[in-house]
Short mmCIF file of C-alpha atoms and ligand atoms in Angstrom, two decimals:
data_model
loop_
_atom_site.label_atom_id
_atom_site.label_comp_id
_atom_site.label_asym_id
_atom_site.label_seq_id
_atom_site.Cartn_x
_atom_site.Cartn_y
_atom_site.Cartn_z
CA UNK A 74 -7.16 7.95 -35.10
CA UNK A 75 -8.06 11.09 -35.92
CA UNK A 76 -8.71 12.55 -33.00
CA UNK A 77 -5.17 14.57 -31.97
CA UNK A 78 -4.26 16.87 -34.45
CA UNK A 79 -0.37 17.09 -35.97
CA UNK A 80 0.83 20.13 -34.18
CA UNK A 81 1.67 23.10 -36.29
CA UNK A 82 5.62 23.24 -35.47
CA UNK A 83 5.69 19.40 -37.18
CA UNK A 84 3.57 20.25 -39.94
CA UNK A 85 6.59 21.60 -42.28
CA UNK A 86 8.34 17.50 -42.04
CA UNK A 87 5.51 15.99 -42.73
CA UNK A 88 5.08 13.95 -46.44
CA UNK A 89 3.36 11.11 -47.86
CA UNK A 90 6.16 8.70 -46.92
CA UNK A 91 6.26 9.92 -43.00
CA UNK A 92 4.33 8.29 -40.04
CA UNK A 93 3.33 11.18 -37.11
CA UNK A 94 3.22 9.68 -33.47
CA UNK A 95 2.08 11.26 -30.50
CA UNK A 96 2.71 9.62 -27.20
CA UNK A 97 1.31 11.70 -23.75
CA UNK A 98 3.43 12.38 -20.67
CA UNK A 99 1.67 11.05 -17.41
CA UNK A 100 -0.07 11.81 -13.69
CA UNK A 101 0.28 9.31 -11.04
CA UNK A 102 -2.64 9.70 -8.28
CA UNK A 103 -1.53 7.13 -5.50
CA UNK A 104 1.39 4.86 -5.61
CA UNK A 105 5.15 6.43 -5.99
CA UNK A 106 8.43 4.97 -5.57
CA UNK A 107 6.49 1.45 -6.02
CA UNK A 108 7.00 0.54 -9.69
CA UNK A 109 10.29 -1.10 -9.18
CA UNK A 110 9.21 -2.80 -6.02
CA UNK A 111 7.04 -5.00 -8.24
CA UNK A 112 3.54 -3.27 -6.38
CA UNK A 113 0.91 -1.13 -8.08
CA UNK A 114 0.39 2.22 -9.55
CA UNK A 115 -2.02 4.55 -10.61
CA UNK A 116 -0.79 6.70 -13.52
CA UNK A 117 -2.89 8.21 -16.58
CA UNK A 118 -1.99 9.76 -19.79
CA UNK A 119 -2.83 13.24 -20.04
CA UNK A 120 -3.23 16.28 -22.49
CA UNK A 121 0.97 17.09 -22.73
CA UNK A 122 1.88 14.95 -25.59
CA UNK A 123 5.76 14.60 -27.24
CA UNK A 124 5.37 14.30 -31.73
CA UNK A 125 7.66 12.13 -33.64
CA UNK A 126 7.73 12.53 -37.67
CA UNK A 127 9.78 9.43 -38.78
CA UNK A 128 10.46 8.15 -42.59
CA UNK A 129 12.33 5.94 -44.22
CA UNK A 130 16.02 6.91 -46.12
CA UNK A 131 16.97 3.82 -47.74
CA UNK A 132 20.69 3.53 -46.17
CA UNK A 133 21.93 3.42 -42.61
CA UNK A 134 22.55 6.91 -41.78
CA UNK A 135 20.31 7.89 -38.90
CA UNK A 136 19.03 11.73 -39.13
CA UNK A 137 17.45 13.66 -35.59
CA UNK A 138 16.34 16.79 -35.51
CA UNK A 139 14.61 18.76 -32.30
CA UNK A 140 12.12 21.29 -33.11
CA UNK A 141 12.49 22.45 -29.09
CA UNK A 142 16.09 22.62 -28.75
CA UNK A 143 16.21 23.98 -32.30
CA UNK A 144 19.21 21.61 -33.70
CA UNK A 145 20.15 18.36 -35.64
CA UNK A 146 22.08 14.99 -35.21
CA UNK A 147 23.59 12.85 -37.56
CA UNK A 148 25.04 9.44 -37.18
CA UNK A 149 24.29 5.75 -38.39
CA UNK A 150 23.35 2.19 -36.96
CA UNK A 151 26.41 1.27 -36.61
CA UNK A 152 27.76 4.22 -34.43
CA UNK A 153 24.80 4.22 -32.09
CA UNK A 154 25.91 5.32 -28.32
CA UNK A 155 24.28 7.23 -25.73
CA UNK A 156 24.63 11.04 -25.74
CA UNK A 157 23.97 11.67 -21.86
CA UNK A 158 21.83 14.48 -20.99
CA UNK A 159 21.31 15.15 -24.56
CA UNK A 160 18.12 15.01 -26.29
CA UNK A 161 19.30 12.72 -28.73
CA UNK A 162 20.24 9.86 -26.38
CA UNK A 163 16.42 8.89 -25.37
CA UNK A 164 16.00 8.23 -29.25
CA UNK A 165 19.33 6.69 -29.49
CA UNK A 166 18.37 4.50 -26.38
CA UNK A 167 15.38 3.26 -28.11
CA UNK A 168 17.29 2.25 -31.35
CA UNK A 169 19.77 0.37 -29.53
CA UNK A 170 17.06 -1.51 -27.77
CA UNK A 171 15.66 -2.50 -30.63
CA UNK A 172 19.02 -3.78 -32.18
CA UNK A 173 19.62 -5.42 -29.04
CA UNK A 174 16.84 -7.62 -29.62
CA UNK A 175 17.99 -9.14 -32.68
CA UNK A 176 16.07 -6.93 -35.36
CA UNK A 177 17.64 -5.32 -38.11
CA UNK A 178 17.12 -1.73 -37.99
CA UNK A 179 17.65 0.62 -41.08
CA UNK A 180 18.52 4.02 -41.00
CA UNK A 181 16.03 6.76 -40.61
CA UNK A 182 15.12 10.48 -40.44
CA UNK A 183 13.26 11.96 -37.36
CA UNK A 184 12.28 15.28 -36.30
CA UNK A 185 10.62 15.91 -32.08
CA UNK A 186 8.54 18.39 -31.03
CA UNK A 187 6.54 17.95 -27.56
CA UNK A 188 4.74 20.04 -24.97
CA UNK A 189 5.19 17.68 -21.91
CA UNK A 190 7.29 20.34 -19.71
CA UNK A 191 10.77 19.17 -19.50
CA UNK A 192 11.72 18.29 -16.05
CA UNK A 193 8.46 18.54 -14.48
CA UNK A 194 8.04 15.40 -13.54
CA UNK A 195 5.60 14.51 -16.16
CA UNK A 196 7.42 11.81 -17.53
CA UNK A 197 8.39 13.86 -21.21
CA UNK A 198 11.67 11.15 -20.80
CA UNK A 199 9.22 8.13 -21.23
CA UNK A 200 7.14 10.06 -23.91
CA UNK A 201 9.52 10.70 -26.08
CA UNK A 202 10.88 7.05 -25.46
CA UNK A 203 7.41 5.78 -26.38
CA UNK A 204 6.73 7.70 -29.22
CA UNK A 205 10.17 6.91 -31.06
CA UNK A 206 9.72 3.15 -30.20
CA UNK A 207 5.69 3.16 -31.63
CA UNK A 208 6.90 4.88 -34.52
CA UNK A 209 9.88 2.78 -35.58
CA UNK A 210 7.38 -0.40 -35.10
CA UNK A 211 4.80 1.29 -37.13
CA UNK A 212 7.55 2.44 -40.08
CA UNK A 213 9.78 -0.55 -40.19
CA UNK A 214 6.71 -3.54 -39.22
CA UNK A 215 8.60 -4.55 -36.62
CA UNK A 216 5.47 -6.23 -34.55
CA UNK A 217 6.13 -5.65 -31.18
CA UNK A 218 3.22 -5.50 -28.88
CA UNK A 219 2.50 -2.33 -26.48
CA UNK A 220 3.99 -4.23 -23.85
CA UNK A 221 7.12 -5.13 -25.45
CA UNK A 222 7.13 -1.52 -26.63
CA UNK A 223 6.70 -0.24 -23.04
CA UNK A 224 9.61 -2.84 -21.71
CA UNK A 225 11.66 -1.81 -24.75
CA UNK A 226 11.61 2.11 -23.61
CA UNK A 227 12.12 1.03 -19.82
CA UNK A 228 15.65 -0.36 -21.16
CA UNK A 229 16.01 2.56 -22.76
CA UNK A 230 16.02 5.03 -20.12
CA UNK A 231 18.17 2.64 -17.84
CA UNK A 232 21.02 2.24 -20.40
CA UNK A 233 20.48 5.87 -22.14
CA UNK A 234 19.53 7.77 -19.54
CA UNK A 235 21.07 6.34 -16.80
CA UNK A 236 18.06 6.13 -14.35
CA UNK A 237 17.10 2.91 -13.77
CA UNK A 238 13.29 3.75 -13.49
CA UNK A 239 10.42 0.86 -12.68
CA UNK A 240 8.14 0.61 -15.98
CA UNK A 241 5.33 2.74 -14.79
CA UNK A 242 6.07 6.29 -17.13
CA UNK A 243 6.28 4.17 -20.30
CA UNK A 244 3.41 1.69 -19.43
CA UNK A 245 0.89 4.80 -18.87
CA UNK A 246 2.31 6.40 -22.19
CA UNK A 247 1.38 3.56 -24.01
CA UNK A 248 -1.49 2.09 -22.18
CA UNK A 249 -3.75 5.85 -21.27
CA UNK A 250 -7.14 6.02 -21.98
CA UNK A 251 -9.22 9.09 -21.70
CA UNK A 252 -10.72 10.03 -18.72
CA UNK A 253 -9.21 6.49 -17.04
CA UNK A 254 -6.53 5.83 -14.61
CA UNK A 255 -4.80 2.54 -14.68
CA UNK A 256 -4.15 0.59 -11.71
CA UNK A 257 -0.84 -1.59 -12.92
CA UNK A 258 0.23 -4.48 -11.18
CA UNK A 259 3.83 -3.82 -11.72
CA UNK A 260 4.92 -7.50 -11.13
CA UNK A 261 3.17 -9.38 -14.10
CA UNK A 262 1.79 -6.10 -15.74
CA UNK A 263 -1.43 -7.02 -15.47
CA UNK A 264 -3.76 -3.74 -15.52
CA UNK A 265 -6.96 -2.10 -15.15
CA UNK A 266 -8.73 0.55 -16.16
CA UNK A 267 -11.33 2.73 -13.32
CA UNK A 268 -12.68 6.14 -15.35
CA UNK A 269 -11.31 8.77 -12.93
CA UNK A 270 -15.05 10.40 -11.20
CA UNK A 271 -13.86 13.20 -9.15
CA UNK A 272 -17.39 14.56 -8.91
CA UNK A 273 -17.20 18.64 -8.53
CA UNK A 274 -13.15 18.34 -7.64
CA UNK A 275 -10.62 18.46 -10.46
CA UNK A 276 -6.91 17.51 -10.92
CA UNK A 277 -4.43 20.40 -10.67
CA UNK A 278 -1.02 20.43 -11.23
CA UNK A 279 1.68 22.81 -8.96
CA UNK A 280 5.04 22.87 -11.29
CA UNK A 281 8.11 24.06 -8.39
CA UNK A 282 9.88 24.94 -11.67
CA UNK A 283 12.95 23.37 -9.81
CA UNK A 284 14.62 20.18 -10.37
CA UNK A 285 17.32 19.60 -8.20
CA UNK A 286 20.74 17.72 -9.54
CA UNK A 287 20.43 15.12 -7.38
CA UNK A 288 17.18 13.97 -8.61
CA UNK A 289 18.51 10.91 -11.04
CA UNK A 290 21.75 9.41 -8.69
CA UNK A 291 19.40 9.34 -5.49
CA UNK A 292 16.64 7.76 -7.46
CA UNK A 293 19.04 5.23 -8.24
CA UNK A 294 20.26 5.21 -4.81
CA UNK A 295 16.51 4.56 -3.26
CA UNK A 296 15.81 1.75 -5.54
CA UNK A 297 19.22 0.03 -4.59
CA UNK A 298 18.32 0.54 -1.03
CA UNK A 299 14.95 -1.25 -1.46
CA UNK A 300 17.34 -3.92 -2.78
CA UNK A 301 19.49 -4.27 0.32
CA UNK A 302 16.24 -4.00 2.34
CA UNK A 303 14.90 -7.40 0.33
CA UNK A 304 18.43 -9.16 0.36
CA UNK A 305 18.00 -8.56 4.74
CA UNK A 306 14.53 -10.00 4.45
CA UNK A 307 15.62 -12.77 2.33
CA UNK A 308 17.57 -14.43 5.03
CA UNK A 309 14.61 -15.06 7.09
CA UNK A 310 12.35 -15.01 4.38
CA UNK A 311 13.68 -16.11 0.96
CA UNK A 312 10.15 -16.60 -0.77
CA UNK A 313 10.00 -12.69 -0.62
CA UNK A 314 11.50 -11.64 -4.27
CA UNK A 315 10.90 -7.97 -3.72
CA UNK A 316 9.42 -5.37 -1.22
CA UNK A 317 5.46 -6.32 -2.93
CA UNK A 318 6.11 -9.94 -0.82
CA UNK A 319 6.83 -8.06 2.11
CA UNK A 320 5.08 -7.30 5.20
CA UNK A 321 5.62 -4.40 7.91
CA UNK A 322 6.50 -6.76 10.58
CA UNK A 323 8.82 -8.55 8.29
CA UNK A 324 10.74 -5.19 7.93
CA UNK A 325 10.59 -4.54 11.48
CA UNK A 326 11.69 -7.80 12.56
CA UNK A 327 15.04 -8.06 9.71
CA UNK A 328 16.01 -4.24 9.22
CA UNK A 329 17.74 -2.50 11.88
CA UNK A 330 16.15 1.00 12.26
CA UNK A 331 19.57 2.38 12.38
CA UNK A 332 19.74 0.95 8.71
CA UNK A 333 19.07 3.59 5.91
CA UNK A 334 17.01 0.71 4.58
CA UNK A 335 14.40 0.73 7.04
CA UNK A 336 12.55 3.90 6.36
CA UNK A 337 13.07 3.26 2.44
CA UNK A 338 10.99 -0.01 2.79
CA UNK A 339 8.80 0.82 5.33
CA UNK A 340 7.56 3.60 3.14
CA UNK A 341 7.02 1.18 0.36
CA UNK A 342 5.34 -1.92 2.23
CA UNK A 343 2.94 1.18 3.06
CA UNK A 344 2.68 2.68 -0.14
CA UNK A 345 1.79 -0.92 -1.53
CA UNK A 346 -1.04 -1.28 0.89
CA UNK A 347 -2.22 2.30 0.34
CA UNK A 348 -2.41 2.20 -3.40
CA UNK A 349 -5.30 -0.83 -2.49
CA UNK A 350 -7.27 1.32 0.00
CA UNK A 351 -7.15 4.57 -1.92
CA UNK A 352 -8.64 2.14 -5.05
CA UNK A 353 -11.66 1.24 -3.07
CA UNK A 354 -11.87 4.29 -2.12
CA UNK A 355 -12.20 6.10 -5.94
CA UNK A 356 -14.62 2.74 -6.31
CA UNK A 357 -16.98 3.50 -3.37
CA UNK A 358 -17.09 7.80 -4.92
CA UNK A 359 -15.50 8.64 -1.25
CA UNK A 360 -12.93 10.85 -2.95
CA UNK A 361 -12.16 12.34 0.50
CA UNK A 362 -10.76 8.97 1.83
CA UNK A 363 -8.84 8.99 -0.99
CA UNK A 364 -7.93 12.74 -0.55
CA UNK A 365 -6.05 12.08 2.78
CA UNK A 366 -4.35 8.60 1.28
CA UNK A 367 -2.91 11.03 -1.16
CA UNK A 368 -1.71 13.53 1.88
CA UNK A 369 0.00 10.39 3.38
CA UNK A 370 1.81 9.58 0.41
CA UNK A 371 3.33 12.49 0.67
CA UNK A 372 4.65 12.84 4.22
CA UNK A 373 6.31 9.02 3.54
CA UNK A 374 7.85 10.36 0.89
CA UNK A 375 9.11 13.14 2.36
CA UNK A 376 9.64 11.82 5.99
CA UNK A 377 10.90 8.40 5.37
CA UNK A 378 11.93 7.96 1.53
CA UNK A 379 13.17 11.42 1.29
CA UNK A 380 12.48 12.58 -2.21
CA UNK A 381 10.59 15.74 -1.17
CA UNK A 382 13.09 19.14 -1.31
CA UNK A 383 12.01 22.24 0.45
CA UNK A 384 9.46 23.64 -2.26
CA UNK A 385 7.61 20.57 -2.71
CA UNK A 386 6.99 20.57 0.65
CA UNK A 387 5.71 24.18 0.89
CA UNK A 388 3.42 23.74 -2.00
CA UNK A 389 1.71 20.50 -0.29
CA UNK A 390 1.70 21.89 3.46
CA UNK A 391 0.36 25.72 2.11
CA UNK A 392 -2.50 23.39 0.87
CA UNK A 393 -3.13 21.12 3.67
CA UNK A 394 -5.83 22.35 6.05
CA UNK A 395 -7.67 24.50 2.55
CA UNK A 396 -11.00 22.56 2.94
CA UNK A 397 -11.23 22.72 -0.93
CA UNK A 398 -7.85 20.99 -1.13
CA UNK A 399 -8.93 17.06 -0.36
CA UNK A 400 -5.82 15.97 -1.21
CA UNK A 401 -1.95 16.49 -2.13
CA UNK A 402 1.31 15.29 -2.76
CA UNK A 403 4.58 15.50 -4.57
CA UNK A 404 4.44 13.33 -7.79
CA UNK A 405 6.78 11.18 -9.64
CA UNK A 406 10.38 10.76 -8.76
CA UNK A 407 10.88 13.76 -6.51
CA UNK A 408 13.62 16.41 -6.13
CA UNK A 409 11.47 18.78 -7.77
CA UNK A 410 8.94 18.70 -10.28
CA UNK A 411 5.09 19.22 -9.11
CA UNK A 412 2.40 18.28 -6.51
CA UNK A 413 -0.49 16.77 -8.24
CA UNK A 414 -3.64 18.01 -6.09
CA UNK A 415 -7.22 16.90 -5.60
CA UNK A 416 -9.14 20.60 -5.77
CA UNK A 417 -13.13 21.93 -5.39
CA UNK A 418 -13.31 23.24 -9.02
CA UNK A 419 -15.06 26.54 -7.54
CA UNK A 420 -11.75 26.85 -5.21
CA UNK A 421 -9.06 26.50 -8.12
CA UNK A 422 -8.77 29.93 -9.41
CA UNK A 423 -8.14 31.56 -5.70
CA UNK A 424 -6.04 29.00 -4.59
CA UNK A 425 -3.81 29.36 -8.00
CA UNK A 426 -3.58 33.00 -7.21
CA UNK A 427 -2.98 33.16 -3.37
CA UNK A 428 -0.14 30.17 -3.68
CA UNK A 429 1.35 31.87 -6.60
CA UNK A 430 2.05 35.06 -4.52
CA UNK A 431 2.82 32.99 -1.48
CA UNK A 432 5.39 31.11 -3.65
CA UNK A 433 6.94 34.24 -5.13
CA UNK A 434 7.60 36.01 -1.59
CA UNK A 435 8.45 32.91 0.09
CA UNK A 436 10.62 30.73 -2.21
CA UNK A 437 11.58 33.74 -5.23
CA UNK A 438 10.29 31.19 -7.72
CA UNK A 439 7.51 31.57 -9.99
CA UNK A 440 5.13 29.14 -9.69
CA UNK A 441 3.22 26.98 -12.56
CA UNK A 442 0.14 25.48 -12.51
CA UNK A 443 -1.56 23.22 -15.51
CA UNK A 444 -5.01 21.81 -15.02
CA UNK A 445 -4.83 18.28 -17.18
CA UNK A 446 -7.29 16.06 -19.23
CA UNK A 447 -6.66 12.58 -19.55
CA UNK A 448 -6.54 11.42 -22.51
CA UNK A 449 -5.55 8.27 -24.64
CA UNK A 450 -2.19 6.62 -25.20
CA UNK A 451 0.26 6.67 -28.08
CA UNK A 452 -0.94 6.11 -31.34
CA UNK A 453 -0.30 7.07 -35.20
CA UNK A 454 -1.86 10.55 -35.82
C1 LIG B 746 9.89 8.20 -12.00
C2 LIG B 746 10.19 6.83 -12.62
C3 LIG B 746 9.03 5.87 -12.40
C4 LIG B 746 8.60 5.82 -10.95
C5 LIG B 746 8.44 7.22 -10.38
C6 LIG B 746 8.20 7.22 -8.89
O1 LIG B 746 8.84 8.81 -12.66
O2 LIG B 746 10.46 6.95 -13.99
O3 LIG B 746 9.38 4.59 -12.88
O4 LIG B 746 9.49 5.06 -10.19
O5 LIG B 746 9.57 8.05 -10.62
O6 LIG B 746 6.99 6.59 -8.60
#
């Protein structure tokens, strides 16, 4: 405690009766589109952070108010339903959750502010899910654990959100710690923490500023094929429960390549495998090896899971034979968002310039760039 400060747009809400939160958006070096596949990841909190104020009000009328989006929601706990593509319904999402487990929730009064870039594939969803669910455990004693916490924000998103995401966003929320990645085994949740030593490279961020529509019904979509894939597996191989019990051969010998399941697994049953290499990679210091693990992330995902979109792609191949660039790839659930690059820290400032202007003449977009810390999880402030 202590150590993040209550930003100055919250400062105005905040009395002796109100608890702050802050709970961090998220990077993910290696390991995409494997969460719900039960394999690993390798996300970390960083330095964008979403602020809840929350307080008691003694009855069951439930006050939210947005400092961003500059407006304020009333309703109670007994009218709770989700407000799709609203603000409100990732808070609303986390208060049903709660009821849904069997705890008595009273009303409340709650006022957001964050600086994780909406829509950037930084995972503001899950921090604002986290943050809401810390704080109401924090004000109300309910004594969930981080882990039931992170499960409990999961639901959220898939019933108030709609996307039925694996657990990673919310688990690396909850669980950062600075200057650490995690590597989360996403089928019992077990987890690790390896301080992220990139030596004279650095983490930068390329924001395409676009995020096409598509981006939450064909994540859905993937994960259901991944399904399918596992349900054709299954009747040669029913001890495999999901695509982390599966082998290459097993895909090659029970999908039909004609299948739109094939590529989808394939790319995971890589992925899964990948993730382990690139980890003894970071381990050994050879952050080249794990450089180019990152570059093949990329062309499965684009290639063969098909989550990439045309500026995505640009940004990773204008990047690709820059010896300073070691490695590159889109990040997070695709369709837009950024590419989350591996960069000599004398190289960054040229490279942000030149793909900038490249950007802007090629693609008419403006391109952003953020250069992240990682830093701890949620936690009272
Ligand atoms: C989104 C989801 C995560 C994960 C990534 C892709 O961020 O919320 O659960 O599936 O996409 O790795």
């Amino acid at each position: 405690m202590g150590l993040y400060r209550i930003p100055i747009q919250l400062e105005k809400f905040v009395n002796p009766g109100t608890i702050v939160v802050r709970s961090p958006g998220r990077i993910n070096l290696i390991g995409e589109h494997t969460d719900y596949n039960n394999g690993f990841v390798l996300p970390a909190a960083i330095d964008k952070a979403v602020y809840v104020v929350i307080e008691k009000n003694e009855t069951d009328a439930i006050f939210l108010r947005s400092v961003d989006f500059n407006e304020t929601i009333e309703t109670t706990v007994a009218d709770i339903k989700p407000a799709f593509g609203h603000w409100s319904t990732y808070i609303l999402g986390v208060a049903a959750q709660v009821i849904k487990k069997g705890v008595m929730l009273p009303g409340f009064k709650l006022t957001v502010y964050g600086d994780v870039p909406l829509g950037a594939g930084l995972s503001s969803s899950a921090a604002i899910e986290c943050a809401v669910a810390f704080a109401m455990n924090e004000l109300f004693s309910f004594g969930f654990d981080r882990r039931e916490l992170s499960l409990l924000a999961q639901h959220a998103e898939h019933e108030y959100a709609g996307v039925k995401c694996g657990i990673m966003d919310q688990f690396a929320s909850l669980f950062g710690k600075k200057n650490n990645v995690i590597r989360l085994d996403c089928r019992s949740l077990e987890y690790e923490y390896f301080p992220l030593e990139l030596n004279e490279f650095t983490v930068v961020l390329f924001d395409t500023q676009v995020k096409h529509s598509l981006a939450s019904s064909e994540y859905n979509v993937r994960r259901a094929q991944c399904e399918a894939g596992v349900s054709l597996i299954q009747q040669k191989y029913p001890e495999v429960k999901s695509l982390r019990d599966a082998t290459i051969l097993m895909v090659n010998e029970c999908i039909s390549k004609e299948d739109a399941s094939y590529n989808r697994c394939k790319y995971v049953v890589e992925e899964i495998a990948r993730l382990q290499t690139a980890c003894q990679d970071l381990v050994k210091g050879d952050v080249r090896a794990f450089g180019k693990e990152m570059f093949a992330t990329h062309d499965g995902l684009s290639k063969e899971y098909e989550v990439s979109c045309k500026e995505l792609d640009y940004l990773v191949e204008y990047v690709r034979d820059n010896p300073a660039v070691i490695g590159a790839r889109m990040m997070g659930g695709g369709f837009g968002g950024c590419t989350i690059n591996i960069i000599h820290k004398d190289a960054v400032n040229e490279i942000v310039t030149s793909l900038s202007d490249a950007y802007a003449k090629d693609l008419g977009k403006e391109l952003k760039h953020y250069l992240v810390n990682i830093e701890d999880g949620t936690s009272v402030i």
